[in-house]
């Protein structure tokens, strides 16, 4: 049986394993809910981009919002990657993990003065600016520090990435980017401000994209602008095509990163832009299928209409099903010889939206361990303490080695910053 959850996830007899480690054993040893990642899978996913970009000026900036745990950042930093950040907090994490600020691009529609100052102090590679107001603010902050801020304008190419509305970002109706029609004027404005230095252009059209065409359409629209802006006398050094490449959760067949990169480079060449430095901001495609979330079955509650399998992980640990009705694979860590029934896998949180999977055919008993697949991206990073639930622990396997990379939160720490009146 081939599993959608990543290259190092396999069945060995009845046991589900990651890089050869039995997941049921890890769940016993570290407790549940537990995220487990394969370091090899992350590095291989990065290598797919790097290999395809070999010989070209390029920088792969891992979109760390997908999974910002320090050991994950450290893994990518050591492999030479840069980072796409969206907050001062993420910048602090990059530095704590040993990342190079000169390889950081700072995205996001709402950067504060303090965040701009912090990023200028450490010398990030570039600010991806999304509005005229932000250009003016950044100019003022940079001049206040006696610096010039390197900027790229995030343009909204108005292409449909064909993905979930909550994670589609490149359409006119989205809050993101500067409208294509206004971009030339915005570049002229940026170029007139003494505290700014125009260095690039960027776009990001959405997430979990499974087709090539939207990328090629967006690149064409971006290159039209590069040509118009340079004809106006403003040089543009790099083109940042964003992130968004999808992964296989069930039966999606997204293009390989290597194919995506090759097709984009081909298009750059064909249009005479082969010399430009190319930046990518992949998040999900680097970490999504490198991880699983393990959870223990607490109770079975068969019913007239639905059978509920109540587990110890919930929407606070893994928001994607509740938030996007996302389908994520669920597998027993150890297959048992018992009757298979159709279950809704739900957590202990007091909301009907608290489910991890619906109508899943599984043979389960209380005490069994389940693995939610493809949970390396937007799992831990989006988790919360709702219902005063401590956040999960995280483990990274690396060949023979097993590293606890985040210990389970202690309940007292959840209210350590609070005061009685
Ligand atoms: N660059 C920018 C500017 C972004 O906004 C994002 C993601 C990325 C790069 C990385 O996109 P990726 O390669 O991971 O698709 N929580 C949602 C996904 C939100 C994506 C937000 N932006 C989910 O769980 O599906």
Short mmCIF file of C-alpha atoms and ligand atoms in Angstrom, two decimals:
data_model
loop_
_atom_site.label_atom_id
_atom_site.label_comp_id
_atom_site.label_asym_id
_atom_site.label_seq_id
_atom_site.Cartn_x
_atom_site.Cartn_y
_atom_site.Cartn_z
CA UNK A 1 0.00 0.00 0.00
CA UNK A 2 1.38 3.42 -0.82
CA UNK A 3 0.76 6.08 1.80
CA UNK A 4 0.16 9.72 0.93
CA UNK A 5 1.95 10.92 4.05
CA UNK A 6 5.46 11.24 2.72
CA UNK A 7 8.44 9.39 1.31
CA UNK A 8 9.70 8.01 4.62
CA UNK A 9 6.36 6.85 5.95
CA UNK A 10 5.88 3.11 5.50
CA UNK A 11 4.13 0.01 6.80
CA UNK A 12 6.45 -2.56 8.21
CA UNK A 13 4.17 -5.50 8.84
CA UNK A 14 1.35 -4.10 10.96
CA UNK A 15 3.41 -1.12 12.11
CA UNK A 16 3.44 2.38 10.67
CA UNK A 17 7.00 3.70 10.62
CA UNK A 18 8.75 6.98 9.85
CA UNK A 19 12.37 6.66 8.73
CA UNK A 20 12.12 3.14 10.15
CA UNK A 21 10.97 4.23 13.63
CA UNK A 22 7.77 2.58 14.87
CA UNK A 23 5.32 5.42 15.49
CA UNK A 24 3.42 3.50 18.16
CA UNK A 25 6.68 3.23 20.14
CA UNK A 26 7.35 6.96 19.83
CA UNK A 27 3.80 7.70 21.00
CA UNK A 28 4.35 5.47 24.06
CA UNK A 29 7.73 6.97 24.81
CA UNK A 30 6.89 10.68 24.43
CA UNK A 31 3.13 10.71 25.05
CA UNK A 32 0.38 12.09 22.84
CA UNK A 33 -0.60 14.31 21.10
CA UNK A 34 2.81 14.21 19.45
CA UNK A 35 4.18 15.59 16.21
CA UNK A 36 6.92 13.50 14.62
CA UNK A 37 9.01 14.76 11.71
CA UNK A 38 11.57 13.16 9.41
CA UNK A 39 14.62 15.38 9.05
CA UNK A 40 15.62 13.50 5.90
CA UNK A 41 12.23 14.23 4.30
CA UNK A 42 12.64 17.96 4.95
CA UNK A 43 16.16 18.04 3.53
CA UNK A 44 15.17 16.02 0.48
CA UNK A 45 12.25 18.36 -0.20
CA UNK A 46 14.61 21.34 -0.05
CA UNK A 47 17.13 19.54 -2.25
CA UNK A 48 14.48 19.12 -4.96
CA UNK A 49 14.29 22.92 -5.30
CA UNK A 50 18.04 23.43 -4.90
CA UNK A 51 18.99 20.83 -7.50
CA UNK A 52 16.57 22.25 -10.05
CA UNK A 53 17.97 25.75 -9.42
CA UNK A 54 21.62 24.71 -9.64
CA UNK A 55 23.76 27.01 -11.73
CA UNK A 56 21.28 29.89 -11.43
CA UNK A 57 21.45 32.81 -9.07
CA UNK A 58 18.73 31.87 -6.60
CA UNK A 59 17.59 31.75 -2.99
CA UNK A 60 15.05 29.38 -1.49
CA UNK A 61 13.42 31.15 1.44
CA UNK A 62 11.53 28.63 3.58
CA UNK A 63 8.12 30.13 4.46
CA UNK A 64 8.49 29.38 8.13
CA UNK A 65 4.88 30.05 9.01
CA UNK A 66 4.32 26.45 7.90
CA UNK A 67 6.39 25.12 10.79
CA UNK A 68 8.51 27.49 12.84
CA UNK A 69 9.92 25.10 15.43
CA UNK A 70 13.55 25.94 16.09
CA UNK A 71 15.00 22.57 15.10
CA UNK A 72 13.13 22.74 11.79
CA UNK A 73 14.56 26.20 11.12
CA UNK A 74 18.00 24.98 12.18
CA UNK A 75 17.74 22.08 9.72
CA UNK A 76 17.02 24.44 6.84
CA UNK A 77 19.51 27.10 7.95
CA UNK A 78 22.30 24.52 8.05
CA UNK A 79 21.32 23.41 4.55
CA UNK A 80 21.80 26.99 3.33
CA UNK A 81 18.19 28.05 2.96
CA UNK A 82 16.89 31.53 3.62
CA UNK A 83 13.57 32.32 5.29
CA UNK A 84 10.34 34.06 4.41
CA UNK A 85 9.04 35.68 7.59
CA UNK A 86 5.85 37.55 8.43
CA UNK A 87 6.53 38.95 11.90
CA UNK A 88 9.17 40.16 14.29
CA UNK A 89 8.55 37.01 16.27
CA UNK A 90 9.46 34.86 13.29
CA UNK A 91 12.62 36.93 12.78
CA UNK A 92 13.60 36.30 16.41
CA UNK A 93 13.12 32.57 15.82
CA UNK A 94 15.33 32.63 12.70
CA UNK A 95 18.11 34.25 14.71
CA UNK A 96 17.64 31.86 17.64
CA UNK A 97 17.97 28.93 15.24
CA UNK A 98 21.19 30.27 13.71
CA UNK A 99 19.65 31.54 10.46
CA UNK A 100 21.30 34.27 8.40
CA UNK A 101 19.31 37.54 8.43
CA UNK A 102 20.87 38.45 5.07
CA UNK A 103 18.84 35.57 3.60
CA UNK A 104 15.52 36.70 5.08
CA UNK A 105 12.66 38.24 3.12
CA UNK A 106 10.01 39.95 5.21
CA UNK A 107 6.46 39.48 3.88
CA UNK A 108 3.07 40.49 5.26
CA UNK A 109 0.49 43.27 4.86
CA UNK A 110 0.79 44.71 8.36
CA UNK A 111 4.39 45.25 9.44
CA UNK A 112 4.65 47.56 12.45
CA UNK A 113 7.26 50.29 13.01
CA UNK A 114 8.92 48.15 15.66
CA UNK A 115 9.12 45.18 13.32
CA UNK A 116 10.62 47.34 10.57
CA UNK A 117 13.24 48.67 12.98
CA UNK A 118 14.09 45.19 14.21
CA UNK A 119 14.49 43.90 10.64
CA UNK A 120 16.59 46.90 9.57
CA UNK A 121 18.85 46.50 12.61
CA UNK A 122 19.71 42.91 11.79
CA UNK A 123 19.89 43.58 8.05
CA UNK A 124 17.27 41.45 6.34
CA UNK A 125 17.69 40.80 2.66
CA UNK A 126 14.47 42.50 1.58
CA UNK A 127 11.06 43.81 2.63
CA UNK A 128 8.20 42.53 0.50
CA UNK A 129 5.99 45.62 0.59
CA UNK A 130 2.26 45.38 0.00
CA UNK A 131 0.88 48.96 -0.01
CA UNK A 132 1.75 52.61 -0.61
CA UNK A 133 1.19 53.34 3.07
CA UNK A 134 3.73 50.68 3.99
CA UNK A 135 6.27 52.17 1.53
CA UNK A 136 5.95 55.57 3.20
CA UNK A 137 6.20 54.08 6.68
CA UNK A 138 9.26 52.01 5.81
CA UNK A 139 10.94 55.03 4.22
CA UNK A 140 10.36 57.05 7.38
CA UNK A 141 11.60 54.29 9.69
CA UNK A 142 14.71 53.61 7.58
CA UNK A 143 15.65 57.30 7.37
CA UNK A 144 15.17 57.56 11.12
CA UNK A 145 17.88 54.92 11.50
CA UNK A 146 20.08 56.47 8.82
CA UNK A 147 19.58 53.41 6.61
CA UNK A 148 18.07 52.48 3.27
CA UNK A 149 15.58 49.65 3.26
CA UNK A 150 15.81 47.12 0.41
CA UNK A 151 12.33 46.67 -1.04
CA UNK A 152 10.44 44.41 -3.38
CA UNK A 153 6.82 45.14 -4.21
CA UNK A 154 4.42 42.28 -3.83
CA UNK A 155 2.20 42.57 -6.84
CA UNK A 156 -1.17 40.94 -7.13
CA UNK A 157 -1.19 39.33 -10.58
CA UNK A 158 -4.95 38.61 -10.47
CA UNK A 159 -4.72 34.95 -11.40
CA UNK A 160 -6.85 32.18 -9.92
CA UNK A 161 -4.68 29.60 -8.20
CA UNK A 162 -7.65 27.23 -8.10
CA UNK A 163 -7.33 26.50 -4.39
CA UNK A 164 -9.42 26.94 -1.24
CA UNK A 165 -10.77 30.52 -0.94
CA UNK A 166 -9.11 31.01 2.49
CA UNK A 167 -5.68 30.21 1.07
CA UNK A 168 -6.01 31.88 -2.34
CA UNK A 169 -4.17 35.17 -2.36
CA UNK A 170 -3.52 36.31 -5.95
CA UNK A 171 -6.99 37.57 -6.92
CA UNK A 172 -8.13 41.19 -7.05
CA UNK A 173 -10.58 40.59 -4.21
CA UNK A 174 -7.81 39.47 -1.80
CA UNK A 175 -6.19 41.79 0.73
CA UNK A 176 -2.73 40.88 -0.55
CA UNK A 177 -0.32 42.72 -2.81
CA UNK A 178 -0.46 45.84 -4.93
CA UNK A 179 -2.90 45.64 -7.84
CA UNK A 180 -1.18 44.98 -11.15
CA UNK A 181 -2.58 48.20 -12.63
CA UNK A 182 -1.13 50.29 -9.80
CA UNK A 183 2.23 48.60 -9.55
CA UNK A 184 4.18 50.83 -11.96
CA UNK A 185 3.07 53.96 -10.11
CA UNK A 186 4.00 52.28 -6.81
CA UNK A 187 7.50 51.50 -8.14
CA UNK A 188 7.93 55.14 -9.21
CA UNK A 189 6.88 56.24 -5.75
CA UNK A 190 9.24 53.77 -4.06
CA UNK A 191 12.09 54.92 -6.26
CA UNK A 192 11.50 58.54 -5.27
CA UNK A 193 11.84 57.85 -1.53
CA UNK A 194 15.37 58.33 -0.18
CA UNK A 195 15.01 55.73 2.56
CA UNK A 196 14.24 52.93 0.11
CA UNK A 197 16.23 50.94 -2.42
CA UNK A 198 14.21 48.98 -4.99
CA UNK A 199 15.72 45.51 -5.36
CA UNK A 200 13.01 43.16 -6.58
CA UNK A 201 9.47 42.13 -7.31
CA UNK A 202 7.42 39.36 -5.76
CA UNK A 203 4.09 37.62 -5.86
CA UNK A 204 2.41 34.76 -4.06
CA UNK A 205 -0.84 33.51 -5.51
CA UNK A 206 -2.03 31.00 -2.94
CA UNK A 207 -1.34 27.75 -1.19
CA UNK A 208 -1.84 24.03 -1.89
CA UNK A 209 -1.67 24.78 -5.63
CA UNK A 210 -1.76 21.60 -7.70
CA UNK A 211 -1.35 22.98 -11.23
CA UNK A 212 1.47 24.64 -13.12
CA UNK A 213 -0.58 27.05 -15.22
CA UNK A 214 -1.40 29.59 -12.49
CA UNK A 215 2.34 29.91 -11.73
CA UNK A 216 3.21 30.48 -15.38
CA UNK A 217 0.38 33.01 -15.80
CA UNK A 218 1.49 34.86 -12.68
CA UNK A 219 5.12 34.87 -13.83
CA UNK A 220 4.10 36.32 -17.20
CA UNK A 221 2.17 39.09 -15.48
CA UNK A 222 5.13 39.79 -13.18
CA UNK A 223 7.58 39.89 -16.08
CA UNK A 224 5.32 42.33 -17.95
CA UNK A 225 5.73 44.61 -14.97
CA UNK A 226 9.48 44.08 -14.68
CA UNK A 227 9.80 45.19 -18.28
CA UNK A 228 7.61 48.24 -17.75
CA UNK A 229 9.40 49.23 -14.53
CA UNK A 230 12.88 48.82 -16.03
CA UNK A 231 11.82 50.76 -19.15
CA UNK A 232 11.02 53.50 -16.68
CA UNK A 233 14.63 53.47 -15.49
CA UNK A 234 14.16 51.52 -12.25
CA UNK A 235 16.34 48.38 -12.19
CA UNK A 236 14.88 45.23 -10.68
CA UNK A 237 17.36 42.65 -9.45
CA UNK A 238 15.37 39.64 -8.33
CA UNK A 239 12.07 37.98 -9.12
CA UNK A 240 10.41 36.20 -6.19
CA UNK A 241 7.71 33.80 -7.35
CA UNK A 242 6.39 33.05 -3.85
CA UNK A 243 5.43 29.65 -2.49
CA UNK A 244 2.24 27.67 -2.66
CA UNK A 245 3.18 24.35 -4.23
CA UNK A 246 0.73 21.72 -3.03
CA UNK A 247 1.36 18.29 -1.54
CA UNK A 248 -0.52 14.98 -1.68
CA UNK A 249 -2.97 14.66 1.21
CA UNK A 250 -5.15 12.10 -0.53
CA UNK A 251 -5.25 11.86 -4.32
CA UNK A 252 -3.95 15.27 -5.39
CA UNK A 253 -1.15 15.09 -7.96
CA UNK A 254 0.74 18.38 -7.71
CA UNK A 255 3.74 18.91 -9.98
CA UNK A 256 7.13 17.99 -8.51
CA UNK A 257 9.12 20.96 -7.26
CA UNK A 258 11.74 20.10 -9.90
CA UNK A 259 9.15 20.35 -12.67
CA UNK A 260 7.73 23.60 -11.33
CA UNK A 261 11.19 25.14 -11.11
CA UNK A 262 12.21 23.92 -14.57
CA UNK A 263 9.06 25.31 -16.18
CA UNK A 264 9.45 28.69 -14.50
CA UNK A 265 13.13 28.92 -15.46
CA UNK A 266 12.20 28.00 -19.04
CA UNK A 267 9.67 30.82 -19.12
CA UNK A 268 12.20 33.28 -17.68
CA UNK A 269 14.70 32.24 -20.38
CA UNK A 270 12.13 32.44 -23.15
CA UNK A 271 11.33 35.99 -22.19
CA UNK A 272 14.95 37.07 -21.89
CA UNK A 273 15.08 37.16 -18.08
CA UNK A 274 17.36 34.16 -17.57
CA UNK A 275 20.03 36.25 -15.85
CA UNK A 276 17.81 37.31 -12.97
CA UNK A 277 18.12 35.98 -9.47
CA UNK A 278 15.05 33.88 -8.66
CA UNK A 279 13.59 33.54 -5.18
CA UNK A 280 11.11 30.93 -3.98
CA UNK A 281 9.10 30.95 -0.74
CA UNK A 282 7.95 27.34 -0.27
CA UNK A 283 6.40 26.35 3.03
CA UNK A 284 4.09 23.35 2.84
CA UNK A 285 6.03 21.56 0.10
CA UNK A 286 9.16 21.49 2.30
CA UNK A 287 7.61 20.20 5.51
CA UNK A 288 4.02 19.01 4.98
CA UNK A 289 4.73 15.42 4.11
CA UNK A 290 7.69 15.21 6.47
CA UNK A 291 5.48 14.94 9.55
CA UNK A 292 2.61 13.16 11.27
CA UNK A 293 0.60 13.86 14.38
CA UNK A 294 0.07 10.96 16.75
CA UNK A 295 -2.95 10.70 19.00
CA UNK A 296 -4.37 8.06 21.34
CA UNK A 297 -7.92 6.72 21.04
CA UNK A 298 -9.69 7.51 24.32
CA UNK A 299 -13.25 6.29 23.81
CA UNK A 300 -15.46 4.79 21.15
CA UNK A 301 -19.00 6.07 20.92
CA UNK A 302 -20.96 4.20 18.27
CA UNK A 303 -24.31 5.84 17.47
CA UNK A 304 -27.40 5.58 15.28
CA UNK A 305 -26.21 8.11 12.74
CA UNK A 306 -22.51 8.40 13.41
CA UNK A 307 -19.79 6.48 15.14
CA UNK A 308 -17.46 8.74 17.07
CA UNK A 309 -13.87 7.84 17.82
CA UNK A 310 -12.74 10.26 20.52
CA UNK A 311 -9.00 10.88 20.55
CA UNK A 312 -6.71 12.97 22.76
CA UNK A 313 -5.75 15.45 20.01
CA UNK A 314 -8.13 18.21 19.02
CA UNK A 315 -8.68 21.23 16.83
CA UNK A 316 -6.33 23.23 19.04
CA UNK A 317 -3.51 20.82 18.10
CA UNK A 318 -4.40 20.60 14.41
CA UNK A 319 -6.67 23.34 13.09
CA UNK A 320 -6.72 22.49 9.39
CA UNK A 321 -9.75 20.15 9.35
CA UNK A 322 -11.89 22.51 11.48
CA UNK A 323 -10.76 25.64 9.67
CA UNK A 324 -10.64 24.56 6.02
CA UNK A 325 -12.57 21.26 6.10
CA UNK A 326 -9.17 19.90 5.11
CA UNK A 327 -8.91 16.17 4.45
CA UNK A 328 -5.87 14.64 6.11
CA UNK A 329 -5.08 10.94 6.04
CA UNK A 330 -5.57 8.99 9.28
CA UNK A 331 -3.93 5.63 9.84
CA UNK A 332 -3.68 3.22 12.75
CA UNK A 333 -0.10 3.10 14.04
CA UNK A 334 -0.52 -0.65 14.50
CA UNK A 335 -3.05 -2.51 12.35
CA UNK A 336 -5.30 -4.82 14.36
CA UNK A 337 -7.33 -7.79 13.23
CA UNK A 338 -10.77 -6.53 14.11
CA UNK A 339 -13.95 -5.30 12.52
CA UNK A 340 -13.54 -2.15 10.42
CA UNK A 341 -16.18 0.51 11.02
CA UNK A 342 -16.73 4.01 9.74
CA UNK A 343 -15.71 6.60 12.32
CA UNK A 344 -15.66 10.35 12.78
CA UNK A 345 -12.37 11.07 14.54
CA UNK A 346 -13.06 13.87 17.02
CA UNK A 347 -11.22 15.58 19.86
CA UNK A 348 -12.13 16.60 23.41
CA UNK A 349 -12.72 20.31 22.64
CA UNK A 350 -16.23 21.59 23.26
CA UNK A 351 -17.13 22.50 19.67
CA UNK A 352 -18.92 20.48 16.99
CA UNK A 353 -16.24 21.74 14.60
CA UNK A 354 -13.64 19.82 16.59
CA UNK A 355 -12.94 16.94 14.26
CA UNK A 356 -9.80 15.58 12.62
CA UNK A 357 -11.42 13.30 10.05
CA UNK A 358 -14.90 12.23 9.01
CA UNK A 359 -16.19 8.89 7.77
CA UNK A 360 -12.89 7.06 8.13
CA UNK A 361 -12.83 3.28 7.89
CA UNK A 362 -10.69 1.99 10.72
CA UNK A 363 -10.44 -0.94 13.10
CA UNK A 364 -9.81 0.74 16.45
CA UNK A 365 -9.97 0.14 20.17
CA UNK A 366 -9.40 2.52 23.08
CA UNK A 367 -5.67 2.78 23.74
CA UNK A 368 -4.76 2.47 20.05
CA UNK A 369 -2.55 5.12 18.51
CA UNK A 370 -3.58 6.90 15.32
CA UNK A 371 -1.42 8.98 12.99
CA UNK A 372 -2.77 12.00 11.17
CA UNK A 373 -0.68 12.20 8.01
CA UNK A 374 0.86 15.18 6.19
CA UNK A 375 0.80 17.15 9.44
CA UNK A 376 4.27 18.71 9.14
CA UNK A 377 2.91 21.96 7.72
CA UNK A 378 0.42 24.28 9.44
CA UNK A 379 -0.03 21.80 12.27
CA UNK A 380 2.06 22.75 15.31
CA UNK A 381 2.53 26.28 13.96
CA UNK A 382 -1.23 26.95 14.05
CA UNK A 383 -1.93 25.19 17.32
CA UNK A 384 -3.41 27.06 20.27
CA UNK A 385 -4.16 26.62 23.94
CA UNK A 386 -7.96 26.67 23.54
CA UNK A 387 -9.65 24.85 26.42
CA UNK A 388 -6.39 25.38 28.35
CA UNK A 389 -4.85 22.47 26.54
CA UNK A 390 -1.05 22.40 26.66
CA UNK A 391 0.45 22.28 23.21
CA UNK A 392 1.86 19.01 21.94
CA UNK A 393 5.44 17.78 22.08
CA UNK A 394 7.53 17.40 18.91
CA UNK A 395 10.08 14.81 17.92
CA UNK A 396 12.44 14.78 14.96
CA UNK A 397 13.83 11.50 13.72
CA UNK A 398 17.09 11.57 11.82
CA UNK A 399 18.33 8.17 10.71
CA UNK A 400 18.97 6.19 13.89
CA UNK A 401 18.48 9.20 16.08
CA UNK A 402 15.36 10.45 17.81
CA UNK A 403 15.39 14.03 19.12
CA UNK A 404 12.77 15.58 21.36
CA UNK A 405 12.72 19.05 19.78
CA UNK A 406 9.90 20.53 21.87
CA UNK A 407 8.74 19.32 25.23
CA UNK A 408 5.06 19.21 26.00
CA UNK A 409 3.84 22.45 27.55
CA UNK A 410 3.27 22.49 31.28
CA UNK A 411 -0.19 23.65 32.32
CA UNK A 412 1.19 26.23 34.78
CA UNK A 413 3.06 27.91 31.93
CA UNK A 414 -0.27 28.58 30.23
CA UNK A 415 -1.29 31.08 32.89
CA UNK A 416 2.14 32.24 34.00
CA UNK A 417 1.60 35.70 32.44
CA UNK A 418 -1.80 36.20 34.05
CA UNK A 419 -2.57 38.09 37.27
CA UNK A 420 -5.38 37.78 39.78
CA UNK A 421 -6.94 41.12 40.68
N1 LIG B 1 4.81 33.27 0.87
C1 LIG B 1 3.76 33.99 1.32
C2 LIG B 1 3.79 35.44 1.16
C3 LIG B 1 2.69 33.35 1.96
O1 LIG B 1 1.68 34.06 2.39
C4 LIG B 1 2.72 31.94 2.11
C5 LIG B 1 1.62 31.23 2.78
C6 LIG B 1 3.83 31.23 1.63
C7 LIG B 1 4.86 31.93 1.01
C8 LIG B 1 3.97 29.74 1.75
O2 LIG B 1 2.95 29.05 1.11
P1 LIG B 1 3.01 27.45 1.02
O3 LIG B 1 4.22 27.10 0.17
O4 LIG B 1 3.11 26.91 2.39
O5 LIG B 1 1.73 27.09 0.36
N2 LIG B 1 -2.77 27.63 6.93
C9 LIG B 1 -3.10 27.28 5.56
C10 LIG B 1 -2.07 27.80 4.59
C11 LIG B 1 -1.87 29.30 4.67
C12 LIG B 1 -0.81 29.80 3.73
C13 LIG B 1 -0.51 31.24 3.99
N3 LIG B 1 0.56 31.80 3.21
C14 LIG B 1 -3.25 25.77 5.49
O6 LIG B 1 -3.09 25.09 6.49
O7 LIG B 1 -3.57 25.24 4.43
#
